Amino acid sequence: MSWLKRRRGPLILIGTSAVGGAAYRFFRPADASEASLNPRTFAPYTLVEKKTVSPTSAVFTLRNHDGKPEPDSVREVWKRSVWSVQIKQPQLQIARAYTPLPPTADSHKKARHEPADIRLLIRQEEAGEVSTYLHRLPEASLIELRGPNTELELPADIKEVIFLAGGTGIAPAMQVAQALGRRTGSKMHILWANRRRDECVGGVSDGGAATTSADSRKGWWQSLLASSEPAQDTLVDGYTGQTKGAIVKELDALKELGKAATRGLSVQYYVDEEKSFIQPADLESRIAPTPEEKGSRLIMVSGPDGFIQHWAGKKQWVGGRETQGPLGGVLGKMELGDWKVFKL
Ligand SMILES: Cc1cc2nc3c(=O)[nH]c(=O)nc-3n(C[C@H](O)[C@H](O)[C@H](O)COP(=O)(O)OP(=O)(O)OC[C@H]3O[C@@H](n4cnc5c(N)ncnc54)[C@H](O)[C@@H]3O)c2cc1C
């Protein structure tokens, strides 16, 4: 999956996949007998809360409309997968994929028979069909979902993950963090890049400010431009304000969750408008070989197409399916040892 696909032409046919894997035609109506979340038909959910978390994003809490509890399939994917659901835009009969956020401490306390909640961090894309539709919906609206769809199954022997997240690409990083929170001895580093501070207010990098020398301060988006502007000299270190944004707070909670059993979760925040960008050196220090340790090590990259392309090269379409494509970009030029790269 690439996070967001830009269309090159106008919307052609209702439901035609102008956005590759993220759009689908709907031949089957929702089946009332399958009111639980399932991958075949759309199940009805009620929008119980829409909480604005930044000028462009909100966390949507959806509750199963018929009071069905979380199906076993969902309990399973939480343990070992990066997964998504699809939401239908009923007028256009198109759907897009969204990545459920891990349950909060409150929802952990829910009994097995209580109606299932799904929380989604959704960014409103400018002129985006489904995200704009969703952001305009009032609370108590009905939303149809299907899933779960597994995007990646974590290897059973996973030891360490470095997750490069751009924007809402933080949602799958949070899924991985909660899954690794159950794996004794595991370790995870999230490097989260946003264009603006208001996407991650109050986020302070573990171990100090996530910035390097002025010369190397370039964003992934600048590497896509023919003539990139020179990096400016002003450097604003990690935000030190008191208020914390909702997602920053959830990342803090995830750090606590895995504290006892794991070797920890660290988060580095990077903000383009503060001239702080993820640098290869930030990865090099974390991929230093540790030969005595057995187990898989994964670098995951998730975010807008340009972000994935910059770090790991383009994904490719083969036989109608999106595939990983060759490793390219910055990671393709680095000495990665036994680290494997996965583009989400
Ligand atoms: C597995 C997976 C998980 C995802 N999880 C999340 C998530 O948790 N949160 C999240 O916010 N997103 C997520 N996404 C992205 C999401 O699926 C949608 O792609 C996103 O919401 C945009 O969809 P849209 O219908 O609003 O925009 P679209 O209508 O698809 O438009 C996308 C962009 O293209 C531009 N565009 C549209 N038409 C044209 C045109 N004719 N010419 C030029 N440009 C055009 C739009 O302005 C917009 O910027 C995920 C994607 C995948 C594949």
Short mmCIF file of N, CA and C in Angstrom, two decimals, residues 162-328:
data_model
loop_
_atom_site.label_atom_id
_atom_site.label_comp_id
_atom_site.label_asym_id
_atom_site.label_seq_id
_atom_site.Cartn_x
_atom_site.Cartn_y
_atom_site.Cartn_z
N ILE A 162 12.69 -0.31 13.28
CA ILE A 162 12.85 1.14 13.09
C ILE A 162 11.72 1.54 12.16
N PHE A 163 10.89 2.48 12.59
CA PHE A 163 9.71 2.82 11.80
C PHE A 163 9.82 4.27 11.36
N LEU A 164 9.93 4.49 10.05
CA LEU A 164 9.97 5.85 9.50
C LEU A 164 8.54 6.21 9.10
N ALA A 165 7.94 7.15 9.82
CA ALA A 165 6.55 7.50 9.57
C ALA A 165 6.45 8.94 9.09
N GLY A 166 5.67 9.15 8.03
CA GLY A 166 5.40 10.50 7.54
C GLY A 166 3.92 10.80 7.77
N GLY A 167 3.59 11.86 8.50
CA GLY A 167 2.20 12.27 8.72
C GLY A 167 1.35 11.16 9.36
N THR A 168 0.21 10.84 8.69
CA THR A 168 -0.69 9.82 9.28
C THR A 168 -0.08 8.42 9.16
N GLY A 169 1.08 8.30 8.56
CA GLY A 169 1.84 7.04 8.58
C GLY A 169 2.20 6.63 10.01
N ILE A 170 1.90 7.50 10.98
CA ILE A 170 2.12 7.16 12.39
C ILE A 170 1.12 6.08 12.84
N ALA A 171 -0.05 5.99 12.19
CA ALA A 171 -1.07 5.01 12.65
C ALA A 171 -0.54 3.57 12.60
N PRO A 172 0.04 3.10 11.48
CA PRO A 172 0.60 1.74 11.50
C PRO A 172 1.78 1.60 12.45
N ALA A 173 2.55 2.70 12.64
CA ALA A 173 3.66 2.63 13.61
C ALA A 173 3.10 2.34 15.00
N MET A 174 1.96 2.94 15.32
CA MET A 174 1.34 2.71 16.63
C MET A 174 0.81 1.28 16.74
N GLN A 175 0.32 0.75 15.62
CA GLN A 175 -0.10 -0.67 15.64
C GLN A 175 1.08 -1.57 15.97
N VAL A 176 2.21 -1.30 15.30
CA VAL A 176 3.39 -2.14 15.52
C VAL A 176 3.87 -1.98 16.97
N ALA A 177 3.82 -0.74 17.48
CA ALA A 177 4.28 -0.50 18.86
C ALA A 177 3.44 -1.30 19.85
N GLN A 178 2.11 -1.34 19.63
CA GLN A 178 1.30 -2.10 20.60
C GLN A 178 1.52 -3.60 20.44
N ALA A 179 1.76 -4.07 19.21
CA ALA A 179 2.02 -5.51 19.03
C ALA A 179 3.37 -5.88 19.66
N LEU A 180 4.37 -5.02 19.48
CA LEU A 180 5.69 -5.31 20.05
C LEU A 180 5.68 -5.19 21.58
N GLY A 181 4.73 -4.40 22.09
CA GLY A 181 4.58 -4.26 23.53
C GLY A 181 4.33 -5.60 24.21
N ARG A 182 3.85 -6.59 23.40
CA ARG A 182 3.59 -7.94 23.94
C ARG A 182 4.78 -8.86 23.74
N ARG A 183 5.82 -8.43 23.02
CA ARG A 183 6.96 -9.31 22.71
C ARG A 183 8.12 -9.02 23.66
N THR A 184 8.40 -9.96 24.50
CA THR A 184 9.46 -9.77 25.48
C THR A 184 10.80 -9.51 24.79
N GLY A 185 11.49 -8.53 25.26
CA GLY A 185 12.85 -8.26 24.75
C GLY A 185 12.88 -7.48 23.45
N SER A 186 11.72 -7.10 22.91
CA SER A 186 11.74 -6.38 21.63
C SER A 186 12.06 -4.89 21.86
N LYS A 187 12.35 -4.22 20.75
CA LYS A 187 12.76 -2.82 20.83
C LYS A 187 12.24 -2.09 19.59
N MET A 188 11.80 -0.86 19.77
CA MET A 188 11.28 -0.13 18.60
C MET A 188 11.67 1.34 18.67
N HIS A 189 12.00 1.87 17.50
CA HIS A 189 12.30 3.30 17.38
C HIS A 189 11.37 3.87 16.32
N ILE A 190 10.61 4.89 16.70
CA ILE A 190 9.75 5.55 15.71
C ILE A 190 10.40 6.89 15.37
N LEU A 191 10.55 7.15 14.08
CA LEU A 191 11.04 8.45 13.61
C LEU A 191 9.88 9.07 12.85
N TRP A 192 9.22 10.06 13.46
CA TRP A 192 7.97 10.57 12.91
C TRP A 192 8.19 11.98 12.35
N ALA A 193 7.97 12.12 11.05
CA ALA A 193 8.15 13.40 10.37
C ALA A 193 6.81 14.03 10.03
N ASN A 194 6.68 15.29 10.37
CA ASN A 194 5.49 16.06 9.98
C ASN A 194 5.94 17.36 9.35
N ARG A 195 5.08 17.88 8.50
CA ARG A 195 5.44 19.17 7.91
C ARG A 195 5.29 20.29 8.92
N ARG A 196 4.26 20.16 9.77
CA ARG A 196 3.97 21.26 10.70
C ARG A 196 3.92 20.76 12.13
N ARG A 197 4.30 21.66 13.06
CA ARG A 197 4.32 21.29 14.47
C ARG A 197 2.92 20.97 14.98
N ASP A 198 1.88 21.60 14.41
CA ASP A 198 0.56 21.36 14.98
C ASP A 198 0.06 19.94 14.77
N GLU A 199 0.80 19.13 14.01
CA GLU A 199 0.45 17.71 13.88
C GLU A 199 0.98 16.90 15.07
N CYS A 200 1.95 17.46 15.80
CA CYS A 200 2.58 16.68 16.89
C CYS A 200 2.95 17.60 18.05
N VAL A 201 2.01 18.47 18.43
CA VAL A 201 2.27 19.46 19.47
C VAL A 201 2.76 18.78 20.75
N GLY A 202 3.82 19.32 21.34
CA GLY A 202 4.32 18.80 22.61
C GLY A 202 5.19 17.57 22.49
N GLY A 203 5.43 17.12 21.26
CA GLY A 203 6.26 15.93 21.07
C GLY A 203 7.74 16.27 21.24
N VAL A 204 8.38 15.68 22.22
CA VAL A 204 9.81 15.91 22.46
C VAL A 204 10.53 14.59 22.22
N SER A 205 11.56 14.65 21.40
CA SER A 205 12.29 13.43 21.05
C SER A 205 12.97 12.81 22.25
N ASP A 206 12.93 11.49 22.32
CA ASP A 206 13.67 10.79 23.38
C ASP A 206 15.15 10.99 23.14
N GLY A 207 15.85 11.29 24.17
CA GLY A 207 17.30 11.44 24.05
C GLY A 207 17.72 12.74 23.43
N GLY A 208 16.84 13.77 23.40
CA GLY A 208 17.24 15.09 22.92
C GLY A 208 16.64 15.44 21.58
N ALA A 209 16.95 16.66 21.12
CA ALA A 209 16.36 17.18 19.89
C ALA A 209 16.81 16.37 18.69
N ALA A 210 15.87 16.13 17.77
CA ALA A 210 16.16 15.31 16.61
C ALA A 210 16.61 16.15 15.44
N THR A 211 17.72 16.85 15.60
CA THR A 211 18.19 17.68 14.50
C THR A 211 19.68 17.47 14.30
N THR A 212 20.14 17.71 13.10
CA THR A 212 21.57 17.57 12.82
C THR A 212 22.09 18.87 12.21
N SER A 213 23.22 18.81 11.53
CA SER A 213 23.84 20.04 11.05
C SER A 213 22.98 20.76 10.01
N ALA A 214 23.14 22.08 9.96
CA ALA A 214 22.32 22.91 9.07
C ALA A 214 22.45 22.46 7.62
N ASP A 215 23.65 22.05 7.18
CA ASP A 215 23.88 21.68 5.79
C ASP A 215 23.02 20.51 5.35
N SER A 216 22.78 19.60 6.29
CA SER A 216 22.07 18.39 5.89
C SER A 216 20.59 18.46 6.19
N ARG A 217 20.11 19.64 6.55
CA ARG A 217 18.70 19.73 6.91
C ARG A 217 17.82 19.90 5.68
N LYS A 218 17.46 18.81 5.06
CA LYS A 218 16.61 18.82 3.88
C LYS A 218 15.49 17.81 4.08
N GLY A 219 14.30 18.18 3.65
CA GLY A 219 13.18 17.25 3.80
C GLY A 219 13.11 16.30 2.62
N TRP A 220 12.35 15.17 2.80
CA TRP A 220 12.19 14.22 1.71
C TRP A 220 11.56 14.88 0.51
N TRP A 221 10.64 15.85 0.78
CA TRP A 221 9.94 16.50 -0.33
C TRP A 221 10.88 17.37 -1.13
N GLN A 222 11.94 17.91 -0.48
CA GLN A 222 12.89 18.74 -1.23
C GLN A 222 13.69 17.90 -2.22
N SER A 223 13.91 16.62 -1.84
CA SER A 223 14.70 15.77 -2.73
C SER A 223 13.93 15.47 -4.01
N LEU A 224 12.62 15.72 -4.01
CA LEU A 224 11.82 15.45 -5.21
C LEU A 224 11.76 16.66 -6.13
N LEU A 225 12.22 17.81 -5.62
CA LEU A 225 12.18 19.01 -6.44
C LEU A 225 13.47 19.15 -7.23
N ALA A 226 13.36 19.67 -8.45
CA ALA A 226 14.55 19.81 -9.28
C ALA A 226 15.56 20.73 -8.62
N SER A 227 15.10 21.90 -8.16
CA SER A 227 16.03 22.81 -7.48
C SER A 227 15.52 23.02 -6.08
N SER A 228 16.19 22.44 -5.12
CA SER A 228 15.71 22.57 -3.75
C SER A 228 16.27 23.83 -3.11
N GLU A 229 15.44 24.45 -2.26
CA GLU A 229 15.91 25.67 -1.60
C GLU A 229 16.99 25.29 -0.60
N PRO A 230 17.98 26.19 -0.40
CA PRO A 230 18.98 25.86 0.60
C PRO A 230 18.36 25.86 1.99
N ALA A 231 18.86 24.99 2.86
CA ALA A 231 18.34 24.96 4.22
C ALA A 231 18.65 26.27 4.92
N GLN A 232 17.68 26.79 5.68
CA GLN A 232 17.92 28.04 6.37
C GLN A 232 18.70 27.78 7.65
N ASP A 233 19.21 28.87 8.21
CA ASP A 233 20.06 28.69 9.37
C ASP A 233 19.32 28.55 10.69
N THR A 234 18.08 29.08 10.70
CA THR A 234 17.35 29.02 11.97
C THR A 234 17.07 27.58 12.33
N LEU A 235 17.35 27.24 13.56
CA LEU A 235 17.08 25.88 14.02
C LEU A 235 16.25 25.95 15.28
N VAL A 236 15.08 25.35 15.22
CA VAL A 236 14.24 25.31 16.41
C VAL A 236 14.34 23.90 16.95
N ASP A 237 14.88 23.77 18.15
CA ASP A 237 15.00 22.45 18.74
C ASP A 237 13.63 21.91 19.14
N GLY A 238 13.62 20.65 19.61
CA GLY A 238 12.37 19.99 19.99
C GLY A 238 11.45 20.90 20.78
N TYR A 239 10.19 20.82 20.47
CA TYR A 239 9.18 21.65 21.10
C TYR A 239 9.18 21.40 22.61
N THR A 240 9.16 22.50 23.35
CA THR A 240 9.24 22.32 24.81
C THR A 240 7.99 22.84 25.52
N GLY A 241 6.94 23.13 24.76
CA GLY A 241 5.70 23.62 25.36
C GLY A 241 5.08 22.57 26.27
N GLN A 242 4.10 23.00 27.05
CA GLN A 242 3.50 22.11 28.03
C GLN A 242 2.40 21.23 27.43
N THR A 243 1.59 21.79 26.52
CA THR A 243 0.45 21.06 25.99
C THR A 243 0.93 19.91 25.10
N LYS A 244 0.25 18.80 25.21
CA LYS A 244 0.60 17.70 24.30
C LYS A 244 -0.60 17.36 23.42
N GLY A 245 -0.34 17.13 22.17
CA GLY A 245 -1.39 16.72 21.25
C GLY A 245 -1.85 15.31 21.58
N ALA A 246 -3.05 14.96 21.06
CA ALA A 246 -3.65 13.66 21.39
C ALA A 246 -2.76 12.49 20.95
N ILE A 247 -2.17 12.58 19.78
CA ILE A 247 -1.37 11.46 19.27
C ILE A 247 -0.05 11.36 20.04
N VAL A 248 0.50 12.52 20.39
CA VAL A 248 1.74 12.52 21.20
C VAL A 248 1.46 11.83 22.53
N LYS A 249 0.30 12.13 23.13
CA LYS A 249 -0.06 11.49 24.41
C LYS A 249 -0.21 9.98 24.23
N GLU A 250 -0.79 9.58 23.10
CA GLU A 250 -0.97 8.13 22.88
C GLU A 250 0.37 7.44 22.68
N LEU A 251 1.31 8.15 22.05
CA LEU A 251 2.65 7.57 21.89
C LEU A 251 3.32 7.43 23.25
N ASP A 252 3.12 8.42 24.12
CA ASP A 252 3.67 8.32 25.48
C ASP A 252 3.08 7.11 26.20
N ALA A 253 1.77 6.91 26.02
CA ALA A 253 1.10 5.77 26.69
C ALA A 253 1.64 4.45 26.16
N LEU A 254 1.93 4.40 24.85
CA LEU A 254 2.49 3.16 24.28
C LEU A 254 3.88 2.86 24.86
N LYS A 255 4.63 3.92 25.13
CA LYS A 255 5.96 3.72 25.74
C LYS A 255 5.80 3.05 27.10
N GLU A 256 4.81 3.51 27.86
CA GLU A 256 4.57 2.95 29.20
C GLU A 256 4.10 1.50 29.11
N LEU A 257 3.23 1.23 28.13
CA LEU A 257 2.61 -0.09 27.97
C LEU A 257 3.64 -1.22 27.89
N GLY A 258 4.69 -0.98 27.09
CA GLY A 258 5.65 -2.05 26.87
C GLY A 258 6.86 -1.99 27.78
N LYS A 259 6.84 -1.07 28.71
CA LYS A 259 8.04 -0.80 29.52
C LYS A 259 8.54 -2.04 30.27
N ALA A 260 7.61 -2.78 30.86
CA ALA A 260 8.01 -3.89 31.72
C ALA A 260 8.68 -5.02 30.94
N ALA A 261 8.07 -5.41 29.80
CA ALA A 261 8.55 -6.60 29.11
C ALA A 261 9.58 -6.33 28.02
N THR A 262 9.53 -5.14 27.40
CA THR A 262 10.36 -4.91 26.22
C THR A 262 11.61 -4.10 26.57
N ARG A 263 12.43 -3.89 25.53
CA ARG A 263 13.62 -3.06 25.73
C ARG A 263 13.32 -1.61 25.34
N GLY A 264 12.04 -1.34 25.18
CA GLY A 264 11.64 0.05 25.05
C GLY A 264 11.19 0.51 23.67
N LEU A 265 10.42 1.60 23.71
CA LEU A 265 9.96 2.29 22.50
C LEU A 265 10.50 3.71 22.60
N SER A 266 11.20 4.16 21.57
CA SER A 266 11.64 5.56 21.56
C SER A 266 10.99 6.27 20.38
N VAL A 267 10.71 7.55 20.57
CA VAL A 267 10.08 8.33 19.48
C VAL A 267 10.92 9.57 19.24
N GLN A 268 11.25 9.80 17.98
CA GLN A 268 11.92 11.03 17.57
C GLN A 268 10.95 11.83 16.72
N TYR A 269 10.81 13.09 17.01
CA TYR A 269 9.90 13.96 16.26
C TYR A 269 10.71 14.85 15.31
N TYR A 270 10.24 14.98 14.10
CA TYR A 270 10.88 15.84 13.09
C TYR A 270 9.80 16.74 12.49
N VAL A 271 10.09 18.02 12.37
CA VAL A 271 9.08 18.95 11.87
C VAL A 271 9.70 19.80 10.77
N ASP A 272 9.20 19.65 9.56
CA ASP A 272 9.76 20.38 8.42
C ASP A 272 9.86 21.88 8.67
N GLU A 273 8.75 22.47 9.21
CA GLU A 273 8.75 23.93 9.36
C GLU A 273 9.76 24.40 10.41
N GLU A 274 10.28 23.45 11.21
CA GLU A 274 11.33 23.79 12.19
C GLU A 274 12.71 23.39 11.66
N LYS A 275 12.72 23.02 10.38
CA LYS A 275 13.97 22.60 9.71
C LYS A 275 14.60 21.40 10.40
N SER A 276 13.77 20.51 10.85
CA SER A 276 14.32 19.29 11.44
C SER A 276 13.80 18.11 10.62
N PHE A 277 14.72 17.37 10.03
CA PHE A 277 14.38 16.29 9.10
C PHE A 277 15.09 15.01 9.48
N ILE A 278 14.47 13.88 9.20
CA ILE A 278 15.13 12.59 9.46
C ILE A 278 16.37 12.54 8.56
N GLN A 279 17.49 12.13 9.16
CA GLN A 279 18.74 12.02 8.41
C GLN A 279 19.24 10.58 8.42
N PRO A 280 19.98 10.15 7.38
CA PRO A 280 20.54 8.79 7.39
C PRO A 280 21.30 8.49 8.68
N ALA A 281 21.98 9.50 9.24
CA ALA A 281 22.76 9.27 10.46
C ALA A 281 21.86 8.83 11.62
N ASP A 282 20.59 9.30 11.60
CA ASP A 282 19.66 8.91 12.67
C ASP A 282 19.36 7.42 12.60
N LEU A 283 19.46 6.86 11.40
CA LEU A 283 19.23 5.41 11.24
C LEU A 283 20.51 4.64 11.51
N GLU A 284 21.62 5.18 10.98
CA GLU A 284 22.90 4.47 11.11
C GLU A 284 23.21 4.14 12.56
N SER A 285 22.91 5.10 13.44
CA SER A 285 23.22 4.87 14.85
C SER A 285 22.37 3.74 15.43
N ARG A 286 21.23 3.47 14.79
CA ARG A 286 20.32 2.44 15.32
C ARG A 286 20.46 1.09 14.64
N ILE A 287 21.15 1.05 13.50
CA ILE A 287 21.29 -0.24 12.82
C ILE A 287 22.66 -0.87 13.03
N ALA A 288 23.41 -0.32 13.96
CA ALA A 288 24.72 -0.89 14.26
C ALA A 288 24.56 -2.37 14.59
N PRO A 289 25.40 -3.25 14.02
CA PRO A 289 25.20 -4.70 14.20
C PRO A 289 25.33 -5.14 15.65
N THR A 290 24.46 -6.06 16.04
CA THR A 290 24.51 -6.65 17.39
C THR A 290 24.53 -8.17 17.19
N PRO A 291 25.71 -8.75 16.85
CA PRO A 291 25.78 -10.14 16.40
C PRO A 291 25.28 -11.17 17.41
N GLU A 292 25.37 -10.85 18.68
CA GLU A 292 24.97 -11.85 19.68
C GLU A 292 23.46 -12.04 19.73
N GLU A 293 22.71 -11.09 19.18
CA GLU A 293 21.25 -11.16 19.26
C GLU A 293 20.65 -11.86 18.06
N LYS A 294 19.85 -12.90 18.29
CA LYS A 294 19.15 -13.56 17.19
C LYS A 294 17.79 -12.88 17.01
N GLY A 295 17.22 -13.01 15.80
CA GLY A 295 15.88 -12.47 15.58
C GLY A 295 15.84 -11.50 14.41
N SER A 296 14.62 -11.23 13.93
CA SER A 296 14.46 -10.35 12.76
C SER A 296 14.49 -8.89 13.16
N ARG A 297 15.03 -8.12 12.21
CA ARG A 297 15.06 -6.68 12.39
C ARG A 297 14.45 -6.04 11.15
N LEU A 298 13.51 -5.14 11.39
CA LEU A 298 12.77 -4.57 10.26
C LEU A 298 12.82 -3.05 10.28
N ILE A 299 13.04 -2.49 9.08
CA ILE A 299 12.85 -1.04 8.92
C ILE A 299 11.55 -0.89 8.13
N MET A 300 10.58 -0.19 8.69
CA MET A 300 9.32 0.01 7.98
C MET A 300 9.19 1.48 7.59
N VAL A 301 8.63 1.69 6.41
CA VAL A 301 8.47 3.06 5.93
C VAL A 301 7.01 3.26 5.54
N SER A 302 6.37 4.27 6.11
CA SER A 302 4.95 4.48 5.85
C SER A 302 4.63 5.96 5.79
N GLY A 303 3.88 6.35 4.79
CA GLY A 303 3.50 7.76 4.67
C GLY A 303 3.12 8.06 3.23
N PRO A 304 3.14 9.33 2.84
CA PRO A 304 2.81 9.69 1.46
C PRO A 304 3.79 9.02 0.48
N ASP A 305 3.33 8.86 -0.76
CA ASP A 305 4.17 8.21 -1.79
C ASP A 305 5.58 8.79 -1.84
N GLY A 306 5.68 10.15 -1.83
CA GLY A 306 6.98 10.80 -1.96
C GLY A 306 7.91 10.44 -0.80
N PHE A 307 7.33 10.26 0.38
CA PHE A 307 8.11 9.90 1.57
C PHE A 307 8.67 8.50 1.40
N ILE A 308 7.82 7.57 0.98
CA ILE A 308 8.27 6.18 0.79
C ILE A 308 9.33 6.12 -0.30
N GLN A 309 9.06 6.84 -1.38
CA GLN A 309 10.00 6.85 -2.52
C GLN A 309 11.36 7.39 -2.10
N HIS A 310 11.35 8.47 -1.35
CA HIS A 310 12.61 9.08 -0.91
C HIS A 310 13.43 8.10 -0.07
N TRP A 311 12.75 7.40 0.83
CA TRP A 311 13.50 6.55 1.76
C TRP A 311 13.80 5.16 1.21
N ALA A 312 12.86 4.59 0.44
CA ALA A 312 13.03 3.18 0.08
C ALA A 312 12.76 2.87 -1.39
N GLY A 313 12.48 3.87 -2.19
CA GLY A 313 12.17 3.64 -3.61
C GLY A 313 10.70 3.34 -3.79
N LYS A 314 10.29 3.37 -5.07
CA LYS A 314 8.86 3.22 -5.41
C LYS A 314 8.36 1.82 -5.19
N LYS A 315 7.10 1.70 -4.80
CA LYS A 315 6.46 0.39 -4.86
C LYS A 315 6.06 0.18 -6.33
N GLN A 316 5.79 -1.08 -6.68
CA GLN A 316 5.48 -1.33 -8.09
C GLN A 316 4.18 -2.10 -8.24
N TRP A 317 3.51 -1.86 -9.37
CA TRP A 317 2.30 -2.62 -9.68
C TRP A 317 2.68 -3.79 -10.58
N VAL A 318 2.37 -5.00 -10.13
CA VAL A 318 2.65 -6.20 -10.93
C VAL A 318 1.38 -7.04 -10.97
N GLY A 319 0.87 -7.29 -12.16
CA GLY A 319 -0.33 -8.12 -12.32
C GLY A 319 -1.50 -7.59 -11.51
N GLY A 320 -1.66 -6.27 -11.49
CA GLY A 320 -2.81 -5.68 -10.79
C GLY A 320 -2.64 -5.60 -9.28
N ARG A 321 -1.46 -5.98 -8.80
CA ARG A 321 -1.23 -5.91 -7.34
C ARG A 321 -0.04 -5.03 -7.04
N GLU A 322 -0.15 -4.29 -5.95
CA GLU A 322 0.97 -3.43 -5.57
C GLU A 322 2.00 -4.28 -4.83
N THR A 323 3.24 -4.20 -5.28
CA THR A 323 4.30 -5.01 -4.67
C THR A 323 5.38 -4.07 -4.10
N GLN A 324 6.30 -4.65 -3.38
CA GLN A 324 7.34 -3.87 -2.71
C GLN A 324 8.26 -3.13 -3.69
N GLY A 325 8.52 -3.73 -4.86
CA GLY A 325 9.47 -3.12 -5.80
C GLY A 325 10.87 -3.20 -5.22
N PRO A 326 11.89 -2.87 -6.04
CA PRO A 326 13.26 -2.97 -5.53
C PRO A 326 13.54 -1.93 -4.46
N LEU A 327 14.49 -2.25 -3.59
CA LEU A 327 14.88 -1.28 -2.56
C LEU A 327 15.67 -0.16 -3.22
N GLY A 328 15.23 1.07 -3.01
CA GLY A 328 15.93 2.22 -3.59
C GLY A 328 16.02 3.32 -2.56
#
